[in-house]
PDB file of C-alpha atoms and ligand atoms in Angstrom:
ATOM      1  CA  MET A   9       0.000   0.000   0.000  1.00  0.00           C
ATOM      2  CA  GLN A  10       1.289   3.488  -0.914  1.00  0.00           C
ATOM      3  CA  PHE A  11       0.782   6.390   1.481  1.00  0.00           C
ATOM      4  CA  ASN A  12       1.326  10.101   0.854  1.00  0.00           C
ATOM      5  CA  ASN A  13       3.425  12.117   3.283  1.00  0.00           C
ATOM      6  CA  SER A  14       0.199  13.785   4.397  1.00  0.00           C
ATOM      7  CA  ILE A  15      -0.378  10.847   6.729  1.00  0.00           C
ATOM      8  CA  TYR A  16       2.377  12.311   8.944  1.00  0.00           C
ATOM      9  CA  GLU A  17       0.437  15.575   9.221  1.00  0.00           C
ATOM     10  CA  ILE A  18      -2.138  13.751  11.325  1.00  0.00           C
ATOM     11  CA  PRO A  19      -1.155  14.626  14.905  1.00  0.00           C
ATOM     12  CA  ILE A  20      -1.781  11.171  16.312  1.00  0.00           C
ATOM     13  CA  ILE A  21       0.566   9.385  13.879  1.00  0.00           C
ATOM     14  CA  ASN A  22       4.338   9.564  14.417  1.00  0.00           C
ATOM     15  CA  LYS A  23       5.490   6.532  12.553  1.00  0.00           C
ATOM     16  CA  LEU A  24       4.016   4.247   9.883  1.00  0.00           C
ATOM     17  CA  ILE A  25       4.898   0.598   9.314  1.00  0.00           C
ATOM     18  CA  VAL A  26       3.364  -1.095   6.255  1.00  0.00           C
ATOM     19  CA  TYR A  27       3.331  -4.857   5.576  1.00  0.00           C
ATOM     20  CA  ASP A  28       2.280  -6.583   2.367  1.00  0.00           C
ATOM     21  CA  GLU A  29       1.305  -9.531   4.522  1.00  0.00           C
ATOM     22  CA  THR A  30       1.426 -10.318   8.218  1.00  0.00           C
ATOM     23  CA  ASP A  31      -0.364 -12.586  10.673  1.00  0.00           C
ATOM     24  CA  SER A  32      -2.126  -9.788  12.555  1.00  0.00           C
ATOM     25  CA  THR A  33      -1.280  -6.103  12.879  1.00  0.00           C
ATOM     26  CA  ASN A  34      -2.259  -6.335  16.565  1.00  0.00           C
ATOM     27  CA  ASN A  35       0.374  -9.087  16.977  1.00  0.00           C
ATOM     28  CA  ARG A  36       2.973  -6.870  15.229  1.00  0.00           C
ATOM     29  CA  ALA A  37       2.060  -4.038  17.588  1.00  0.00           C
ATOM     30  CA  LYS A  38       2.517  -6.306  20.632  1.00  0.00           C
ATOM     31  CA  LEU A  39       5.906  -7.442  19.405  1.00  0.00           C
ATOM     32  CA  LEU A  40       6.979  -3.852  18.818  1.00  0.00           C
ATOM     33  CA  ILE A  41       5.920  -2.876  22.339  1.00  0.00           C
ATOM     34  CA  ASN A  42       7.848  -5.811  23.797  1.00  0.00           C
ATOM     35  CA  THR A  43      11.031  -5.233  21.814  1.00  0.00           C
ATOM     36  CA  SER A  44      11.422  -1.459  21.385  1.00  0.00           C
ATOM     37  CA  SER A  45      12.468   1.338  23.673  1.00  0.00           C
ATOM     38  CA  PRO A  46       9.388   2.997  25.205  1.00  0.00           C
ATOM     39  CA  GLU A  47       9.791   6.402  23.510  1.00  0.00           C
ATOM     40  CA  GLN A  48       9.776   4.828  20.027  1.00  0.00           C
ATOM     41  CA  VAL A  49       6.466   3.047  20.290  1.00  0.00           C
ATOM     42  CA  PRO A  50       3.522   5.393  20.986  1.00  0.00           C
ATOM     43  CA  ASN A  51       1.607   6.710  17.998  1.00  0.00           C
ATOM     44  CA  THR A  52       2.980   4.083  15.633  1.00  0.00           C
ATOM     45  CA  LEU A  53       0.481   2.945  13.021  1.00  0.00           C
ATOM     46  CA  ILE A  54       0.871  -0.542  11.581  1.00  0.00           C
ATOM     47  CA  VAL A  55      -1.016  -1.310   8.364  1.00  0.00           C
ATOM     48  CA  ALA A  56      -1.151  -4.532   6.336  1.00  0.00           C
ATOM     49  CA  ASP A  57      -2.474  -5.246   2.861  1.00  0.00           C
ATOM     50  CA  CYS A  58      -3.562  -8.668   4.115  1.00  0.00           C
ATOM     51  CA  GLN A  59      -3.518 -10.699   7.328  1.00  0.00           C
ATOM     52  CA  THR A  60      -3.133 -14.459   7.604  1.00  0.00           C
ATOM     53  CA  GLY A  61      -4.365 -14.570  11.214  1.00  0.00           C
ATOM     54  CA  GLY A  62      -6.633 -11.556  11.639  1.00  0.00           C
ATOM     55  CA  ARG A  63      -8.269 -11.666  15.073  1.00  0.00           C
ATOM     56  CA  GLY A  64     -11.647 -10.415  16.263  1.00  0.00           C
ATOM     57  CA  ARG A  65     -13.321 -10.158  19.659  1.00  0.00           C
ATOM     58  CA  ALA A  66     -14.316 -13.263  21.620  1.00  0.00           C
ATOM     59  CA  GLY A  67     -11.660 -15.397  19.935  1.00  0.00           C
ATOM     60  CA  ARG A  68     -13.194 -15.024  16.484  1.00  0.00           C
ATOM     61  CA  SER A  69     -11.135 -14.565  13.327  1.00  0.00           C
ATOM     62  CA  PHE A  70     -11.311 -11.551  11.020  1.00  0.00           C
ATOM     63  CA  SER A  71     -11.240 -12.348   7.317  1.00  0.00           C
ATOM     64  CA  SER A  72      -8.450 -10.198   5.823  1.00  0.00           C
ATOM     65  CA  PRO A  73      -7.955 -10.784   2.070  1.00  0.00           C
ATOM     66  CA  SER A  74      -5.364  -8.845   0.079  1.00  0.00           C
ATOM     67  CA  GLY A  75      -6.245  -5.680  -1.845  1.00  0.00           C
ATOM     68  CA  GLU A  76      -9.736  -5.379  -0.388  1.00  0.00           C
ATOM     69  CA  GLY A  77      -9.933  -4.323   3.233  1.00  0.00           C
ATOM     70  CA  ILE A  78      -8.200  -2.136   5.791  1.00  0.00           C
ATOM     71  CA  TYR A  79      -6.286  -3.912   8.560  1.00  0.00           C
ATOM     72  CA  MET A  80      -4.440  -1.621  10.920  1.00  0.00           C
ATOM     73  CA  SER A  81      -3.366  -1.111  14.524  1.00  0.00           C
ATOM     74  CA  LEU A  82      -2.471   2.138  16.236  1.00  0.00           C
ATOM     75  CA  ILE A  83      -0.377   2.039  19.410  1.00  0.00           C
ATOM     76  CA  LEU A  84      -1.313   4.645  22.016  1.00  0.00           C
ATOM     77  CA  LYS A  85      -0.060   5.427  25.506  1.00  0.00           C
ATOM     78  CA  PRO A  86      -2.890   7.470  26.966  1.00  0.00           C
ATOM     79  CA  ASP A  87      -2.638   9.269  30.249  1.00  0.00           C
ATOM     80  CA  LEU A  88      -5.967   7.926  31.492  1.00  0.00           C
ATOM     81  CA  ASP A  89      -7.344   5.911  34.401  1.00  0.00           C
ATOM     82  CA  ALA A  90      -7.637   2.228  33.518  1.00  0.00           C
ATOM     83  CA  SER A  91     -11.430   2.477  33.818  1.00  0.00           C
ATOM     84  CA  ASP A  92     -11.553   5.160  31.106  1.00  0.00           C
ATOM     85  CA  ILE A  93      -9.457   3.369  28.521  1.00  0.00           C
ATOM     86  CA  SER A  94     -12.370   1.422  27.012  1.00  0.00           C
ATOM     87  CA  GLY A  95     -13.756   4.798  25.902  1.00  0.00           C
ATOM     88  CA  ILE A  96     -11.081   4.836  23.189  1.00  0.00           C
ATOM     89  CA  THR A  97     -12.865   1.989  21.443  1.00  0.00           C
ATOM     90  CA  LEU A  98     -16.126   3.938  21.287  1.00  0.00           C
ATOM     91  CA  LEU A  99     -14.243   6.990  20.009  1.00  0.00           C
ATOM     92  CA  SER A 100     -12.766   4.974  17.177  1.00  0.00           C
ATOM     93  CA  ALA A 101     -16.227   3.698  16.203  1.00  0.00           C
ATOM     94  CA  ILE A 102     -17.373   7.329  15.978  1.00  0.00           C
ATOM     95  CA  ALA A 103     -14.259   8.233  13.949  1.00  0.00           C
ATOM     96  CA  ILE A 104     -15.106   5.563  11.343  1.00  0.00           C
ATOM     97  CA  TYR A 105     -18.800   6.524  11.369  1.00  0.00           C
ATOM     98  CA  ARG A 106     -17.919  10.227  10.896  1.00  0.00           C
ATOM     99  CA  ALA A 107     -15.291   9.651   8.199  1.00  0.00           C
ATOM    100  CA  LEU A 108     -17.643   7.543   6.074  1.00  0.00           C
ATOM    101  CA  ASN A 109     -20.461  10.065   6.436  1.00  0.00           C
ATOM    102  CA  LYS A 110     -18.401  13.252   6.031  1.00  0.00           C
ATOM    103  CA  TYR A 111     -16.070  12.302   3.164  1.00  0.00           C
ATOM    104  CA  HIS A 112     -18.192   9.707   1.330  1.00  0.00           C
ATOM    105  CA  ASN A 113     -21.792  10.361   2.341  1.00  0.00           C
ATOM    106  CA  ILE A 114     -22.070   6.744   3.508  1.00  0.00           C
ATOM    107  CA  LYS A 115     -24.506   6.306   6.398  1.00  0.00           C
ATOM    108  CA  THR A 116     -23.699   3.602   8.923  1.00  0.00           C
ATOM    109  CA  ASN A 117     -24.902   2.403  12.318  1.00  0.00           C
ATOM    110  CA  ILE A 118     -22.922   1.382  15.376  1.00  0.00           C
ATOM    111  CA  LYS A 119     -23.535  -1.842  17.265  1.00  0.00           C
ATOM    112  CA  TRP A 120     -22.279  -1.212  20.779  1.00  0.00           C
ATOM    113  CA  PRO A 121     -19.515  -1.059  21.597  1.00  0.00           C
ATOM    114  CA  ASN A 122     -17.645  -0.994  18.323  1.00  0.00           C
ATOM    115  CA  ASP A 123     -19.043  -2.730  15.265  1.00  0.00           C
ATOM    116  CA  ILE A 124     -19.970  -0.565  12.301  1.00  0.00           C
ATOM    117  CA  LEU A 125     -22.956  -1.799  10.310  1.00  0.00           C
ATOM    118  CA  ILE A 126     -24.712  -1.091   7.049  1.00  0.00           C
ATOM    119  CA  SER A 127     -28.104  -2.750   6.450  1.00  0.00           C
ATOM    120  CA  ASN A 128     -27.619  -4.581   9.742  1.00  0.00           C
ATOM    121  CA  LYS A 129     -24.465  -6.313   8.473  1.00  0.00           C
ATOM    122  CA  LYS A 130     -20.950  -5.636   9.696  1.00  0.00           C
ATOM    123  CA  ILE A 131     -18.517  -3.571   7.621  1.00  0.00           C
ATOM    124  CA  SER A 132     -16.010  -2.903  10.395  1.00  0.00           C
ATOM    125  CA  GLY A 133     -14.863  -4.301  13.725  1.00  0.00           C
ATOM    126  CA  ILE A 134     -12.483  -3.008  16.361  1.00  0.00           C
ATOM    127  CA  LEU A 135     -10.259  -5.053  18.650  1.00  0.00           C
ATOM    128  CA  THR A 136      -8.702  -3.016  21.451  1.00  0.00           C
ATOM    129  CA  GLU A 137      -6.004  -4.726  23.511  1.00  0.00           C
ATOM    130  CA  TYR A 138      -4.020  -3.472  26.531  1.00  0.00           C
ATOM    131  CA  ILE A 139      -0.433  -4.418  27.227  1.00  0.00           C
ATOM    132  CA  ASN A 140       2.121  -2.915  29.610  1.00  0.00           C
ATOM    133  CA  GLY A 141       0.304   0.445  29.765  1.00  0.00           C
ATOM    134  CA  TYR A 142      -0.155   0.644  25.994  1.00  0.00           C
ATOM    135  CA  VAL A 143      -3.402   0.478  24.082  1.00  0.00           C
ATOM    136  CA  ILE A 144      -3.443  -1.327  20.744  1.00  0.00           C
ATOM    137  CA  LEU A 145      -6.336  -0.074  18.684  1.00  0.00           C
ATOM    138  CA  GLY A 146      -6.920  -2.677  15.960  1.00  0.00           C
ATOM    139  CA  ILE A 147      -9.349  -1.718  13.213  1.00  0.00           C
ATOM    140  CA  GLY A 148     -10.584  -3.896  10.361  1.00  0.00           C
ATOM    141  CA  ILE A 149     -12.821  -2.553   7.571  1.00  0.00           C
ATOM    142  CA  ASN A 150     -14.374  -4.434   4.667  1.00  0.00           C
ATOM    143  CA  VAL A 151     -13.825  -1.842   1.949  1.00  0.00           C
ATOM    144  CA  ASN A 152     -13.746  -3.170  -1.612  1.00  0.00           C
ATOM    145  CA  ASN A 153     -14.613  -6.830  -0.997  1.00  0.00           C
ATOM    146  CA  LYS A 154     -16.750  -8.241  -3.826  1.00  0.00           C
ATOM    147  CA  GLU A 155     -17.936 -11.306  -1.921  1.00  0.00           C
ATOM    148  CA  PHE A 156     -17.805 -13.140   1.416  1.00  0.00           C
ATOM    149  CA  ASN A 157     -17.752 -16.858   1.974  1.00  0.00           C
ATOM    150  CA  GLN A 158     -21.036 -18.494   2.911  1.00  0.00           C
ATOM    151  CA  ALA A 159     -20.133 -18.819   6.566  1.00  0.00           C
ATOM    152  CA  ILE A 160     -20.140 -15.050   7.091  1.00  0.00           C
ATOM    153  CA  SER A 161     -22.148 -13.595   4.190  1.00  0.00           C
ATOM    154  CA  ASP A 162     -25.283 -13.351   6.391  1.00  0.00           C
ATOM    155  CA  VAL A 163     -23.537 -11.078   8.865  1.00  0.00           C
ATOM    156  CA  ALA A 164     -20.744  -9.344   6.935  1.00  0.00           C
ATOM    157  CA  THR A 165     -20.762  -6.919   4.043  1.00  0.00           C
ATOM    158  CA  SER A 166     -18.414  -4.355   2.480  1.00  0.00           C
ATOM    159  CA  LEU A 167     -18.602  -0.697   1.568  1.00  0.00           C
ATOM    160  CA  PHE A 168     -18.394  -1.700  -2.105  1.00  0.00           C
ATOM    161  CA  LEU A 169     -21.245  -4.203  -1.856  1.00  0.00           C
ATOM    162  CA  GLU A 170     -23.473  -1.679  -0.098  1.00  0.00           C
ATOM    163  CA  THR A 171     -22.699   1.451  -2.126  1.00  0.00           C
ATOM    164  CA  GLY A 172     -21.194   0.289  -5.443  1.00  0.00           C
ATOM    165  CA  LYS A 173     -18.258   2.665  -4.774  1.00  0.00           C
ATOM    166  CA  THR A 174     -14.619   1.559  -4.829  1.00  0.00           C
ATOM    167  CA  LEU A 175     -12.777   3.535  -2.163  1.00  0.00           C
ATOM    168  CA  ASN A 176      -9.077   4.319  -1.912  1.00  0.00           C
ATOM    169  CA  ARG A 177      -7.958   2.570   1.262  1.00  0.00           C
ATOM    170  CA  GLU A 178      -5.025   4.889   2.020  1.00  0.00           C
ATOM    171  CA  ASN A 179      -7.264   7.976   1.805  1.00  0.00           C
ATOM    172  CA  LEU A 180      -9.879   6.365   4.035  1.00  0.00           C
ATOM    173  CA  ILE A 181      -7.225   5.551   6.642  1.00  0.00           C
ATOM    174  CA  GLU A 182      -6.138   9.224   6.656  1.00  0.00           C
ATOM    175  CA  GLU A 183      -9.732  10.394   6.948  1.00  0.00           C
ATOM    176  CA  ILE A 184     -10.435   8.081   9.873  1.00  0.00           C
ATOM    177  CA  PHE A 185      -7.353   9.147  11.825  1.00  0.00           C
ATOM    178  CA  THR A 186      -7.983  12.831  11.084  1.00  0.00           C
ATOM    179  CA  GLU A 187     -11.336  12.399  12.822  1.00  0.00           C
ATOM    180  CA  PHE A 188      -9.912  10.153  15.531  1.00  0.00           C
ATOM    181  CA  SER A 189      -7.137  12.657  16.396  1.00  0.00           C
ATOM    182  CA  MET A 190      -9.676  15.351  17.226  1.00  0.00           C
ATOM    183  CA  LEU A 191     -11.876  12.989  19.215  1.00  0.00           C
ATOM    184  CA  TYR A 192      -8.937  11.547  21.146  1.00  0.00           C
ATOM    185  CA  ASN A 193      -7.571  14.977  22.140  1.00  0.00           C
ATOM    186  CA  MET A 194     -10.970  16.040  23.395  1.00  0.00           C
ATOM    187  CA  PHE A 195     -11.310  12.782  25.352  1.00  0.00           C
ATOM    188  CA  LEU A 196      -7.913  13.267  27.009  1.00  0.00           C
ATOM    189  CA  LYS A 197      -9.071  16.721  28.130  1.00  0.00           C
ATOM    190  CA  THR A 198     -12.555  15.840  29.340  1.00  0.00           C
ATOM    191  CA  GLN A 199     -11.912  12.210  30.382  1.00  0.00           C
ATOM    192  CA  ASN A 200     -15.508  11.325  29.604  1.00  0.00           C
ATOM    193  CA  LEU A 201     -17.636  10.696  26.523  1.00  0.00           C
ATOM    194  CA  LYS A 202     -20.347  13.298  27.054  1.00  0.00           C
ATOM    195  CA  PHE A 203     -19.217  15.173  23.942  1.00  0.00           C
ATOM    196  CA  ILE A 204     -20.099  12.225  21.683  1.00  0.00           C
ATOM    197  CA  THR A 205     -23.061  10.733  23.569  1.00  0.00           C
ATOM    198  CA  LYS A 206     -25.765  12.197  21.342  1.00  0.00           C
ATOM    199  CA  GLU A 207     -23.955  11.370  18.119  1.00  0.00           C
ATOM    200  CA  TYR A 208     -23.228   7.838  19.355  1.00  0.00           C
ATOM    201  CA  ASN A 209     -26.842   7.240  20.417  1.00  0.00           C
ATOM    202  CA  ASP A 210     -28.115   8.575  17.072  1.00  0.00           C
ATOM    203  CA  ALA A 211     -25.897   6.020  15.341  1.00  0.00           C
ATOM    204  CA  LEU A 212     -26.649   3.192  17.787  1.00  0.00           C
ATOM    205  CA  ILE A 213     -28.608   0.452  16.026  1.00  0.00           C
ATOM    206  CA  SER A 214     -30.315  -0.698  19.219  1.00  0.00           C
ATOM    207  CA  TYR A 215     -31.153   2.738  20.645  1.00  0.00           C
ATOM    208  CA  ASN A 216     -34.584   2.650  22.312  1.00  0.00           C
ATOM    209  CA  LYS A 217     -35.058  -0.969  21.234  1.00  0.00           C
ATOM    210  CA  ASP A 218     -35.169  -4.294  23.060  1.00  0.00           C
ATOM    211  CA  ILE A 219     -31.912  -6.194  23.255  1.00  0.00           C
ATOM    212  CA  TYR A 220     -30.452  -9.277  24.906  1.00  0.00           C
ATOM    213  CA  ILE A 221     -27.286  -9.049  26.983  1.00  0.00           C
ATOM    214  CA  ILE A 222     -25.294 -12.209  26.375  1.00  0.00           C
ATOM    215  CA  PRO A 223     -22.594 -13.203  28.897  1.00  0.00           C
ATOM    216  CA  GLN A 224     -19.159 -13.546  27.303  1.00  0.00           C
ATOM    217  CA  GLU A 225     -18.970 -17.317  27.885  1.00  0.00           C
ATOM    218  CA  LEU A 226     -22.175 -17.820  25.865  1.00  0.00           C
ATOM    219  CA  THR A 227     -21.478 -15.376  23.084  1.00  0.00           C
ATOM    220  CA  ASN A 228     -20.340 -18.013  20.567  1.00  0.00           C
ATOM    221  CA  VAL A 229     -23.046 -20.466  21.690  1.00  0.00           C
ATOM    222  CA  LEU A 230     -26.212 -18.381  21.656  1.00  0.00           C
ATOM    223  CA  THR A 231     -26.389 -17.419  18.037  1.00  0.00           C
ATOM    224  CA  ASN A 232     -30.122 -17.068  17.501  1.00  0.00           C
ATOM    225  CA  THR A 233     -33.251 -15.899  19.304  1.00  0.00           C
ATOM    226  CA  TYR A 234     -34.488 -19.466  19.842  1.00  0.00           C
ATOM    227  CA  ASN A 235     -31.287 -20.300  21.739  1.00  0.00           C
ATOM    228  CA  ILE A 236     -31.453 -17.086  23.701  1.00  0.00           C
ATOM    229  CA  THR A 237     -35.026 -17.435  24.981  1.00  0.00           C
ATOM    230  CA  ASN A 238     -34.374 -21.120  25.736  1.00  0.00           C
ATOM    231  CA  ASN A 239     -31.578 -20.023  28.043  1.00  0.00           C
ATOM    232  CA  ASN A 240     -34.021 -17.871  30.020  1.00  0.00           C
ATOM    233  CA  LEU A 241     -32.346 -14.625  29.028  1.00  0.00           C
ATOM    234  CA  GLU A 242     -34.762 -11.711  29.199  1.00  0.00           C
ATOM    235  CA  SER A 243     -34.681  -8.751  26.909  1.00  0.00           C
ATOM    236  CA  CYS A 244     -34.201  -5.219  28.233  1.00  0.00           C
ATOM    237  CA  LEU A 245     -34.544  -1.742  26.758  1.00  0.00           C
ATOM    238  CA  CYS A 246     -31.394  -0.108  25.390  1.00  0.00           C
ATOM    239  CA  MET A 247     -31.267   3.515  26.560  1.00  0.00           C
ATOM    240  CA  GLY A 248     -27.946   4.545  25.004  1.00  0.00           C
ATOM    241  CA  ILE A 249     -24.469   5.008  26.454  1.00  0.00           C
ATOM    242  CA  SER A 250     -23.323   6.535  29.733  1.00  0.00           C
ATOM    243  CA  PRO A 251     -20.526   9.170  29.885  1.00  0.00           C
ATOM    244  CA  LYS A 252     -18.144   6.265  30.584  1.00  0.00           C
ATOM    245  CA  GLY A 253     -19.298   4.340  27.519  1.00  0.00           C
ATOM    246  CA  GLU A 254     -21.301   1.693  29.337  1.00  0.00           C
ATOM    247  CA  LEU A 255     -24.605   0.644  27.801  1.00  0.00           C
ATOM    248  CA  ILE A 256     -27.593   1.786  29.872  1.00  0.00           C
ATOM    249  CA  CYS A 257     -30.277  -0.905  29.922  1.00  0.00           C
ATOM    250  CA  ARG A 258     -33.681  -0.869  31.585  1.00  0.00           C
ATOM    251  CA  HIS A 259     -35.015  -4.249  32.707  1.00  0.00           C
ATOM    252  CA  ASN A 260     -38.703  -5.169  32.696  1.00  0.00           C
ATOM    253  CA  ASP A 261     -38.908  -4.587  36.472  1.00  0.00           C
ATOM    254  CA  GLY A 262     -37.662  -0.997  35.979  1.00  0.00           C
ATOM    255  CA  ARG A 263     -34.131  -1.723  37.231  1.00  0.00           C
ATOM    256  CA  LEU A 264     -31.340   0.110  35.352  1.00  0.00           C
ATOM    257  CA  GLU A 265     -28.137  -1.761  34.529  1.00  0.00           C
ATOM    258  CA  LEU A 266     -24.852  -0.278  33.304  1.00  0.00           C
ATOM    259  CA  VAL A 267     -23.206  -2.848  31.069  1.00  0.00           C
ATOM    260  CA  SER A 268     -19.446  -2.688  30.452  1.00  0.00           C
ATOM    261  CA  SER A 269     -17.946  -3.850  27.177  1.00  0.00           C
ATOM    262  CA  GLY A 270     -15.668  -6.846  27.462  1.00  0.00           C
ATOM    263  CA  GLU A 271     -18.068  -8.598  29.825  1.00  0.00           C
ATOM    264  CA  VAL A 272     -20.876  -9.209  27.360  1.00  0.00           C
ATOM    265  CA  SER A 273     -22.128  -9.021  23.827  1.00  0.00           C
ATOM    266  CA  ILE A 274     -25.442  -7.637  22.640  1.00  0.00           C
ATOM    267  CA  ARG A 275     -28.065  -9.288  20.391  1.00  0.00           C
ATOM    268  CA  HIS A 276     -31.117  -7.774  18.871  1.00  0.00           C
ATOM    269  CA  ASN A 277     -33.861  -9.268  16.757  1.00  0.00           C
ATOM    270  CA  PHE A 278     -35.443  -6.255  15.081  1.00  0.00           C
TER     271      PHE A 278
HETATM  272  C1  LIG B  24     -14.148  -7.829  15.611  1.00  0.00           C
HETATM  273  O1  LIG B  24     -14.886  -7.675  14.647  1.00  0.00           O
HETATM  274  O2  LIG B  24     -14.449  -8.604  16.536  1.00  0.00           O
HETATM  275  C2  LIG B  24     -12.878  -7.061  15.666  1.00  0.00           C
HETATM  276  C3  LIG B  24     -12.106  -7.193  14.388  1.00  0.00           C
HETATM  277  C4  LIG B  24     -10.786  -6.454  14.435  1.00  0.00           C
HETATM  278  C5  LIG B  24      -9.946  -6.745  13.222  1.00  0.00           C
HETATM  279  C6  LIG B  24      -8.712  -5.906  13.190  1.00  0.00           C
HETATM  280  S1  LIG B  24      -7.894  -6.023  11.638  1.00  0.00           S
HETATM  281  C7  LIG B  24      -6.519  -5.204  12.281  1.00  0.00           C
HETATM  282  C8  LIG B  24      -6.298  -5.738  13.675  1.00  0.00           C
HETATM  283  N1  LIG B  24      -5.519  -6.950  13.636  1.00  0.00           N
HETATM  284  C9  LIG B  24      -6.216  -7.998  14.039  1.00  0.00           C
HETATM  285  O3  LIG B  24      -5.787  -9.169  14.098  1.00  0.00           O
HETATM  286  N2  LIG B  24      -7.441  -7.631  14.398  1.00  0.00           N
HETATM  287  C10 LIG B  24      -7.649  -6.219  14.221  1.00  0.00           C
END
């Protein structure tokens, strides 16, 4: 992949490492953190044209064919309390949502905490990992993919399949990090997500709708509504995100629950 020098004008990017092929850009980021001197690592962006072992949340894989998608990891060292760090994931979802809307007029939704959807199918996922005080922000986007294998075609789509447009991946990466830089600086100042709450809730696919909260250990087991109701899980009303990025849910008995990402996944059947 060929980047212009303008990528270095984005305040959050100091250094760029590009691979034609690697196992996982998050793995490369981990290795860099473990083998480099601390001042060299923060704000390094690692991008790959394809990944042979792309990873998603909950142990899933992320399909990463060559020439089609964006696979990248940004290393950050934020001066934040540990409890605030998960907010970075929500910020990056907003950065992708904004970039697609602002530069390409592509409307998306967010599935809390950090999947980007079009027509209820996923076009982007985010895997945030923490290691030795660093945050690895791993972003995968299905950009120009023409097809998906049968196993995932019900749940995954690409920007090309949804809009008919072929996008330049390097430009889209710059656009996303231009947006992310501004959001991240504001977050470091305010240390809460109030400044994006309305925008996030407007984009949230489940806002004001009934959802199921699935415990992490069941997330790869309960894959349909039949399974879910058979496991005695009750639905609750999704009321948007809190200033810390938790999902606010109202149960049928009126009780409010603040759900943290990492502990659960969310299902909806609307
Ligand atoms: C998910 O959908 O559960 C998250 C997917 C995250 C995929 C990206 S691609 C770049 C980075 N490297 C990885 O191995 N995973 C993330």
